[in-house]
Tab-separated table of C-alpha atoms and ligand atoms in Angstrom:
chain	number	residue	atom	x	y	z
A	9	MET	CA	34.317	84.607	213.470
A	10	THR	CA	37.520	85.751	215.185
A	11	GLN	CA	38.630	89.206	214.059
A	12	PRO	CA	42.269	90.280	213.619
A	13	LYS	CA	41.959	92.686	216.550
A	14	ASP	CA	41.158	89.734	218.867
A	15	LEU	CA	44.433	87.928	218.179
A	16	ASP	CA	47.452	87.735	220.455
A	17	TRP	CA	49.801	87.780	217.467
A	18	ALA	CA	52.930	86.565	219.215
A	19	ASN	CA	51.127	83.419	220.434
A	20	ILE	CA	48.864	82.317	217.589
A	21	GLY	CA	50.499	78.935	216.919
A	22	PHE	CA	50.036	77.097	213.610
A	23	GLY	CA	46.268	76.702	213.314
A	24	TYR	CA	43.586	77.530	210.755
A	25	ARG	CA	41.602	80.726	211.187
A	26	ASP	CA	38.998	81.612	208.586
A	27	THR	CA	39.642	85.104	207.212
A	28	GLY	CA	36.436	85.062	205.146
A	29	LYS	CA	38.020	85.897	201.767
A	30	THR	CA	39.486	83.372	199.331
A	31	TYR	CA	40.571	83.314	195.706
A	32	GLN	CA	38.556	80.981	193.476
A	33	ALA	CA	38.859	79.946	189.816
A	34	PHE	CA	37.199	77.144	187.859
A	35	TYR	CA	38.368	75.167	184.816
A	36	LYS	CA	35.484	74.002	182.620
A	37	ASP	CA	34.964	73.194	178.939
A	38	GLY	CA	38.694	73.192	178.268
A	39	GLN	CA	39.537	76.598	179.760
A	40	TRP	CA	40.193	78.529	182.936
A	41	GLU	CA	37.393	80.970	183.698
A	42	PRO	CA	38.659	84.293	185.134
A	43	GLY	CA	39.337	83.832	188.863
A	44	LYS	CA	38.576	86.329	191.620
A	45	VAL	CA	38.616	87.008	195.345
A	46	VAL	CA	35.257	86.100	196.895
A	47	GLU	CA	33.770	86.660	200.353
A	48	SER	CA	33.461	82.961	201.107
A	49	SER	CA	35.661	80.122	202.330
A	50	GLU	CA	33.464	77.366	200.930
A	51	ILE	CA	32.838	75.527	197.656
A	52	THR	CA	30.273	72.902	196.648
A	53	LEU	CA	31.347	69.791	194.756
A	54	SER	CA	29.809	66.651	193.268
A	55	VAL	CA	30.095	63.511	195.400
A	56	ALA	CA	31.754	61.941	192.334
A	57	ALA	CA	34.462	64.620	192.055
A	58	ASN	CA	37.834	63.075	191.195
A	59	VAL	CA	39.495	64.555	194.286
A	60	PHE	CA	37.346	62.454	196.642
A	61	HIS	CA	38.110	59.107	195.006
A	62	TYR	CA	41.215	59.235	192.861
A	63	GLY	CA	42.997	62.009	194.712
A	64	GLN	CA	43.883	64.626	192.119
A	65	ALA	CA	44.938	67.257	194.656
A	66	ILE	CA	48.066	69.383	194.934
A	67	PHE	CA	48.938	72.438	196.972
A	68	GLU	CA	51.549	75.064	197.722
A	69	GLY	CA	52.586	76.969	200.819
A	70	LEU	CA	54.137	80.429	201.016
A	71	LYS	CA	53.935	83.405	203.357
A	72	ALA	CA	53.350	87.163	203.422
A	73	TYR	CA	55.564	89.182	205.757
A	74	ARG	CA	54.826	92.558	207.381
A	75	TRP	CA	57.838	94.888	207.300
A	76	LYS	CA	58.661	97.598	209.843
A	77	ASP	CA	57.265	100.325	207.544
A	78	GLY	CA	53.925	98.460	207.378
A	79	SER	CA	54.391	97.222	203.822
A	80	ILE	CA	53.625	93.585	202.952
A	81	HIS	CA	56.019	91.347	201.005
A	82	LEU	CA	56.094	87.834	199.554
A	83	PHE	CA	59.088	85.505	199.297
A	84	ARG	CA	59.936	84.199	195.793
A	85	PRO	CA	56.298	83.386	194.833
A	86	GLU	CA	57.256	82.558	191.234
A	87	LEU	CA	59.087	79.477	192.525
A	88	ASN	CA	55.866	78.257	194.138
A	89	ALA	CA	54.078	78.884	190.835
A	90	GLN	CA	56.685	76.797	188.985
A	91	ARG	CA	56.553	73.930	191.463
A	92	PHE	CA	52.742	74.039	191.307
A	93	THR	CA	52.936	73.454	187.554
A	94	GLU	CA	55.345	70.549	188.063
A	95	SER	CA	53.084	68.981	190.703
A	96	ALA	CA	50.046	69.386	188.410
A	97	GLU	CA	51.862	67.738	185.512
A	98	ARG	CA	52.869	64.769	187.687
A	99	LEU	CA	49.170	64.081	188.450
A	100	LEU	CA	47.965	64.838	184.904
A	101	MET	CA	46.068	67.892	186.121
A	102	VAL	CA	45.551	71.076	184.124
A	103	PRO	CA	48.094	73.569	185.535
A	104	PHE	CA	46.989	77.051	186.591
A	105	PRO	CA	48.943	79.629	184.531
A	106	GLU	CA	52.034	80.715	186.511
A	107	ASP	CA	51.646	84.466	185.987
A	108	GLU	CA	47.972	84.192	187.058
A	109	PHE	CA	49.061	82.208	190.125
A	110	VAL	CA	51.401	85.008	191.241
A	111	LYS	CA	48.750	87.670	190.498
A	112	ALA	CA	46.154	85.686	192.462
A	113	VAL	CA	48.499	85.454	195.466
A	114	HIS	CA	48.949	89.252	195.400
A	115	GLU	CA	45.181	89.796	195.104
A	116	VAL	CA	44.180	87.479	197.924
A	117	VAL	CA	46.834	88.861	200.277
A	118	LYS	CA	45.770	92.441	199.486
A	119	ALA	CA	42.136	91.544	200.179
A	120	ASN	CA	43.132	89.993	203.522
A	121	ALA	CA	45.750	92.635	204.436
A	122	GLU	CA	44.341	93.171	207.940
A	123	TRP	CA	45.229	89.515	208.683
A	124	VAL	CA	48.939	89.967	207.947
A	125	PRO	CA	50.441	89.906	211.459
A	126	PRO	CA	52.226	93.023	212.740
A	127	TYR	CA	56.000	93.409	212.329
A	128	GLY	CA	57.973	92.174	215.310
A	129	THR	CA	55.623	89.335	216.327
A	130	ASN	CA	57.409	86.708	214.200
A	131	ALA	CA	53.978	85.685	212.907
A	132	THR	CA	53.162	85.702	209.173
A	133	LEU	CA	50.229	85.193	206.854
A	134	TYR	CA	50.400	81.628	205.505
A	135	ILE	CA	49.131	81.364	201.924
A	136	ARG	CA	47.751	78.039	200.703
A	137	PRO	CA	47.088	77.752	196.944
A	138	PHE	CA	45.591	74.418	195.892
A	139	LEU	CA	44.265	72.648	192.824
A	140	ILE	CA	41.767	69.775	192.804
A	141	GLY	CA	40.048	67.642	190.180
A	142	THR	CA	36.347	68.450	190.436
A	143	GLY	CA	34.933	66.582	187.443
A	144	ALA	CA	32.380	63.859	188.287
A	145	SER	CA	33.268	60.407	186.983
A	146	VAL	CA	33.457	56.846	188.234
A	147	GLY	CA	36.078	55.500	185.794
A	148	LEU	CA	39.740	56.042	186.664
A	149	SER	CA	40.910	58.910	184.463
A	150	PRO	CA	42.139	62.487	184.883
A	151	SER	CA	39.422	64.990	185.717
A	152	GLU	CA	38.064	67.229	182.973
A	153	GLU	CA	37.182	69.984	185.457
A	154	TYR	CA	39.329	71.680	188.109
A	155	PHE	CA	39.113	74.156	190.959
A	156	PHE	CA	42.005	76.446	191.878
A	157	GLY	CA	41.692	78.127	195.258
A	158	ILE	CA	43.814	80.093	197.695
A	159	TYR	CA	43.065	80.535	201.361
A	160	VAL	CA	45.209	82.494	203.799
A	161	THR	CA	45.537	82.210	207.551
A	162	PRO	CA	47.802	83.905	210.105
A	163	VAL	CA	50.382	81.582	211.680
A	164	GLY	CA	53.181	81.417	214.217
A	165	ALA	CA	55.817	78.686	214.692
A	166	TYR	CA	55.083	75.273	213.104
A	167	PHE	CA	57.188	73.189	215.490
A	168	LYS	CA	56.480	73.973	219.123
A	169	GLY	CA	60.068	74.880	219.953
A	170	GLY	CA	60.362	77.507	217.181
A	171	MET	CA	64.097	78.297	217.339
A	172	GLU	CA	64.515	76.060	220.371
A	173	PRO	CA	66.048	72.768	219.148
A	174	THR	CA	63.699	69.768	219.228
A	175	LYS	CA	63.981	66.010	218.701
A	176	PHE	CA	63.146	64.117	215.482
A	177	TYR	CA	62.366	60.412	215.094
A	178	VAL	CA	63.569	58.219	212.235
A	179	THR	CA	60.497	56.293	211.143
A	180	GLU	CA	60.306	52.864	209.558
A	181	TYR	CA	57.504	54.066	207.291
A	182	ASP	CA	58.383	55.333	203.819
A	183	ARG	CA	57.184	58.712	202.597
A	184	ALA	CA	57.809	58.297	198.868
A	185	ALA	CA	58.997	55.620	196.458
A	186	PRO	CA	61.983	56.215	194.119
A	187	HIS	CA	59.845	56.870	191.034
A	188	GLY	CA	56.742	57.923	192.952
A	189	THR	CA	55.316	61.344	193.754
A	190	GLY	CA	57.767	62.492	196.460
A	191	ALA	CA	58.961	65.541	194.513
A	192	ALA	CA	55.413	66.740	193.835
A	193	LYS	CA	53.377	68.549	196.482
A	194	THR	CA	50.438	66.166	196.311
A	195	ALA	CA	47.895	65.928	199.111
A	196	ALA	CA	48.324	62.131	198.993
A	197	ASN	CA	51.962	62.380	200.149
A	198	TYR	CA	50.734	64.071	203.308
A	199	ALA	CA	47.927	61.558	203.888
A	200	ALA	CA	50.512	58.772	203.572
A	201	SER	CA	52.788	60.478	206.115
A	202	LEU	CA	50.168	61.093	208.826
A	203	ILE	CA	50.760	57.788	210.582
A	204	ALA	CA	54.522	58.302	210.899
A	205	GLY	CA	53.981	61.872	212.093
A	206	GLN	CA	51.482	60.726	214.680
A	207	GLU	CA	53.809	57.969	215.893
A	208	ALA	CA	56.701	60.445	216.239
A	209	LYS	CA	54.581	62.987	218.118
A	210	ALA	CA	53.112	60.324	220.427
A	211	LYS	CA	56.673	59.395	221.396
A	212	GLY	CA	57.486	63.035	222.172
A	213	TYR	CA	59.280	64.035	218.956
A	214	SER	CA	58.543	67.038	216.747
A	215	ASP	CA	58.178	65.044	213.539
A	216	ALA	CA	59.179	61.903	211.668
A	217	LEU	CA	62.400	61.824	209.675
A	218	TYR	CA	62.256	59.584	206.592
A	219	LEU	CA	64.994	57.467	205.068
A	220	ASP	CA	65.123	56.631	201.351
A	221	ALA	CA	62.595	53.928	200.539
A	222	ALA	CA	64.949	51.776	198.428
A	223	THR	CA	67.793	51.225	200.927
A	224	HIS	CA	66.732	52.796	204.231
A	225	THR	CA	70.267	54.140	204.669
A	226	LYS	CA	70.011	57.793	203.584
A	227	ILE	CA	68.193	60.686	205.199
A	228	GLU	CA	65.454	62.047	202.929
A	229	GLU	CA	63.438	64.680	204.758
A	230	ALA	CA	60.987	65.328	207.582
A	231	GLY	CA	57.214	65.108	207.202
A	232	ALA	CA	56.855	68.841	206.623
A	233	ALA	CA	60.359	70.116	205.852
A	234	ASN	CA	63.700	69.330	204.171
A	235	PHE	CA	66.750	68.371	206.242
A	236	PHE	CA	70.142	70.087	206.508
A	237	GLY	CA	73.315	69.594	208.464
A	238	ILE	CA	76.534	71.469	209.106
A	239	THR	CA	79.788	69.515	208.998
A	240	LYS	CA	82.760	70.161	211.249
A	241	ASP	CA	84.416	71.873	208.238
A	242	LYS	CA	81.478	74.306	208.141
A	243	GLN	CA	79.933	72.829	205.035
A	244	PHE	CA	76.156	73.202	204.567
A	245	VAL	CA	74.883	69.773	203.480
A	246	THR	CA	71.407	68.715	202.438
A	247	PRO	CA	70.099	65.483	200.874
A	248	LYS	CA	69.999	65.137	197.108
A	249	SER	CA	67.117	62.875	196.195
A	250	PRO	CA	64.496	62.748	193.433
A	251	SER	CA	61.850	61.722	195.964
A	252	ILE	CA	62.012	64.713	198.338
A	253	LEU	CA	60.108	67.943	197.886
A	254	PRO	CA	62.372	70.503	196.148
A	255	SER	CA	62.057	73.028	198.952
A	256	ILE	CA	62.173	76.727	198.112
A	257	THR	CA	63.618	77.444	201.556
A	258	LYS	CA	66.323	74.840	200.843
A	259	ARG	CA	67.179	76.425	197.487
A	260	SER	CA	67.289	79.854	199.137
A	261	LEU	CA	69.512	78.668	202.000
A	262	LEU	CA	71.902	76.947	199.576
A	263	TYR	CA	72.333	80.351	197.919
A	264	LEU	CA	72.587	82.359	201.150
A	265	ALA	CA	74.976	79.891	202.805
A	266	GLU	CA	77.292	80.099	199.803
A	267	HIS	CA	77.038	83.760	198.840
A	268	HIS	CA	76.228	85.576	202.092
A	269	LEU	CA	77.847	83.307	204.707
A	270	ASN	CA	80.751	82.077	202.545
A	271	LEU	CA	80.151	78.431	203.381
A	272	ASP	CA	80.757	75.492	201.096
A	273	VAL	CA	77.416	73.979	200.171
A	274	ILE	CA	76.647	70.521	198.888
A	275	GLU	CA	73.580	68.486	197.981
A	276	THR	CA	74.564	64.875	198.443
A	277	ASP	CA	73.718	61.578	200.107
A	278	ILE	CA	73.587	61.881	203.883
A	279	PHE	CA	73.816	58.398	205.382
A	280	ILE	CA	71.993	57.997	208.671
A	281	ASP	CA	74.972	55.998	209.949
A	282	GLU	CA	77.173	59.058	209.404
A	283	ALA	CA	74.743	61.666	210.743
A	284	ASP	CA	76.705	61.753	214.013
A	285	GLN	CA	79.536	63.399	212.028
A	286	LEU	CA	77.416	66.534	211.616
A	287	VAL	CA	77.877	69.243	214.232
A	288	GLU	CA	74.500	70.959	213.645
A	289	ALA	CA	71.253	69.784	212.068
A	290	GLY	CA	67.905	71.305	211.265
A	291	ALA	CA	64.643	71.192	209.338
A	292	MET	CA	63.841	73.896	206.777
A	293	GLY	CA	60.667	74.893	205.001
A	294	THR	CA	58.063	77.608	204.665
A	295	ALA	CA	56.131	76.504	207.743
A	296	ALA	CA	59.195	75.208	209.622
A	297	VAL	CA	61.386	78.224	208.638
A	298	ILE	CA	64.596	76.895	210.215
A	299	SER	CA	63.890	74.529	213.085
A	300	PRO	CA	67.059	73.296	214.780
A	301	ILE	CA	67.303	69.613	215.689
A	302	SER	CA	68.661	68.664	219.127
A	303	GLN	CA	68.513	64.875	218.677
A	304	ILE	CA	67.707	62.269	216.060
A	305	GLN	CA	66.427	58.958	217.393
A	306	TYR	CA	67.317	56.064	215.052
A	307	GLY	CA	66.276	52.676	216.429
A	308	ASP	CA	68.052	52.471	219.774
A	309	ARG	CA	70.690	55.031	218.753
A	310	THR	CA	70.418	58.661	219.800
A	311	ILE	CA	72.344	61.148	217.696
A	312	ASP	CA	72.864	64.211	219.840
A	313	TYR	CA	73.442	67.758	218.550
A	314	GLY	CA	72.970	69.358	221.947
A	315	PRO	CA	70.219	71.510	223.419
A	316	ASN	CA	71.411	74.873	222.022
A	317	VAL	CA	71.059	76.374	218.546
A	318	GLY	CA	74.318	75.953	216.647
A	319	PRO	CA	76.081	79.163	215.551
A	320	ILE	CA	75.718	78.522	211.805
A	321	THR	CA	72.066	77.516	212.088
A	322	LYS	CA	71.500	80.782	213.975
A	323	GLU	CA	73.331	82.825	211.326
A	324	LEU	CA	71.309	81.170	208.558
A	325	TYR	CA	68.081	81.846	210.448
A	326	ASP	CA	68.979	85.494	211.013
A	327	GLU	CA	69.933	85.967	207.366
A	328	LEU	CA	66.815	84.241	205.954
A	329	THR	CA	64.284	85.860	208.279
A	330	GLY	CA	66.154	89.193	208.087
A	331	ILE	CA	65.601	89.149	204.315
A	332	GLN	CA	61.981	88.016	204.616
A	333	PHE	CA	61.110	90.768	207.114
A	334	GLY	CA	63.014	93.487	205.222
A	335	GLU	CA	65.784	93.935	207.793
A	336	ARG	CA	68.612	92.735	205.554
A	337	PRO	CA	69.334	93.294	201.856
A	338	ALA	CA	67.712	90.683	199.643
A	339	PRO	CA	68.955	89.251	196.366
A	340	GLU	CA	67.229	90.940	193.409
A	341	GLY	CA	63.537	90.040	193.120
A	342	TRP	CA	63.281	87.810	196.199
A	343	VAL	CA	60.813	89.903	198.236
A	344	PRO	CA	58.210	91.552	195.955
A	345	GLU	CA	55.842	94.015	197.626
A	346	VAL	CA	52.132	93.167	197.566
B	417	PLP	N1	59.313	69.002	202.455
B	417	PLP	C1	58.012	68.828	202.718
B	417	PLP	C2	57.496	67.432	202.790
B	417	PLP	C3	57.172	69.942	202.911
B	417	PLP	O1	55.886	69.789	203.182
B	417	PLP	C4	57.712	71.236	202.816
B	417	PLP	C5	56.855	72.401	202.953
B	417	PLP	O2	56.443	72.999	202.027
B	417	PLP	C6	59.081	71.372	202.547
B	417	PLP	C7	59.844	70.238	202.376
B	417	PLP	C8	59.704	72.713	202.426
B	417	PLP	O3	59.432	73.314	201.188
B	417	PLP	P1	59.369	74.877	201.050
B	417	PLP	O4	60.663	75.395	201.571
B	417	PLP	O5	59.207	75.118	199.598
B	417	PLP	O6	58.227	75.329	201.864
B	418	COI	C1	54.749	74.311	204.145
B	418	COI	O1	55.771	74.470	204.806
B	418	COI	O2	54.287	75.224	203.442
B	418	COI	C2	54.028	73.052	204.116
B	418	COI	O3	53.355	72.829	203.167
B	418	COI	C3	54.082	72.106	205.231
B	418	COI	C4	52.684	71.826	205.742
B	418	COI	C5	52.611	70.461	206.288
B	418	COI	C6	52.248	72.853	206.727
């Protein structure tokens, strides 16, 4: 197994590395058994477990950041805990208690502290909580047993360019139906999006950009991140839709754009036909951080935002990552120490 000392932290990319310690908790006989950090990255399940056939599986993604003084901090983990509950409820799963979720994140990061990348490398420890239906049954019904786990793994930039703008491709596939599961972080949403992501990457784009499934006229989001744009009047705009993932990075940037950068902010419809009116565009998310978009390809139309990072995108990036890495003052409670 790779050890932390073997890693070239500034060039680790976004891949899985087993750190050997995970958090594990089981739900049986109508209750959650006490969870704990274990020295294993494996579990054993029945072949008839719900997750394998009927897909009761949800997850979260957040990061731990190493500050200059060596301390380790999270970013708004209680919002991940809340969204985890909402995702669980959408799939009729038994939620993991939110305060236990946050405690478990602290515990598993502490246990894997040597894997939190050094300050100044731009790398972070990605934290992946997940919940699956483990009960064995052949009839279609919600599982009566569940497994809650958290693994962690050190990561660098998700999109190859990092802060270098890259191209996105408007796909003809749909990610989520109007009253479907788009707002929940279900594993199935990601399985459904693989084909569009692969098509986009094969054509040389960073990721697929989805339009709304009902009318195919409005930008929804990318495969792994929400979308934002900056108008010529310096307004921060981002799609409002019940079928996109309610991104924690998006909610944080809406606040920072308004209160720290003094921009007007608006969540609204963004029509693909009007996307050329934006002067900057980007993808935002935990893995994506802020990834500027240089071009959007829509059928035979190319919407061009230019090869350089726009000034407002850069300011938003500096403010967000400055807060996450302890270089800039954070709103109360945003960056709890582990
Ligand atoms: N949209 C999708 C489909 C995602 O997978 C993610 C990543 O979590 C996001 C948006 C961004 O959400 P967040 O900022 O909470 O990570
Ligand atoms: C995240 O940003 O945390 C995600 O879940 C996206 C994932 C596809 C890596």
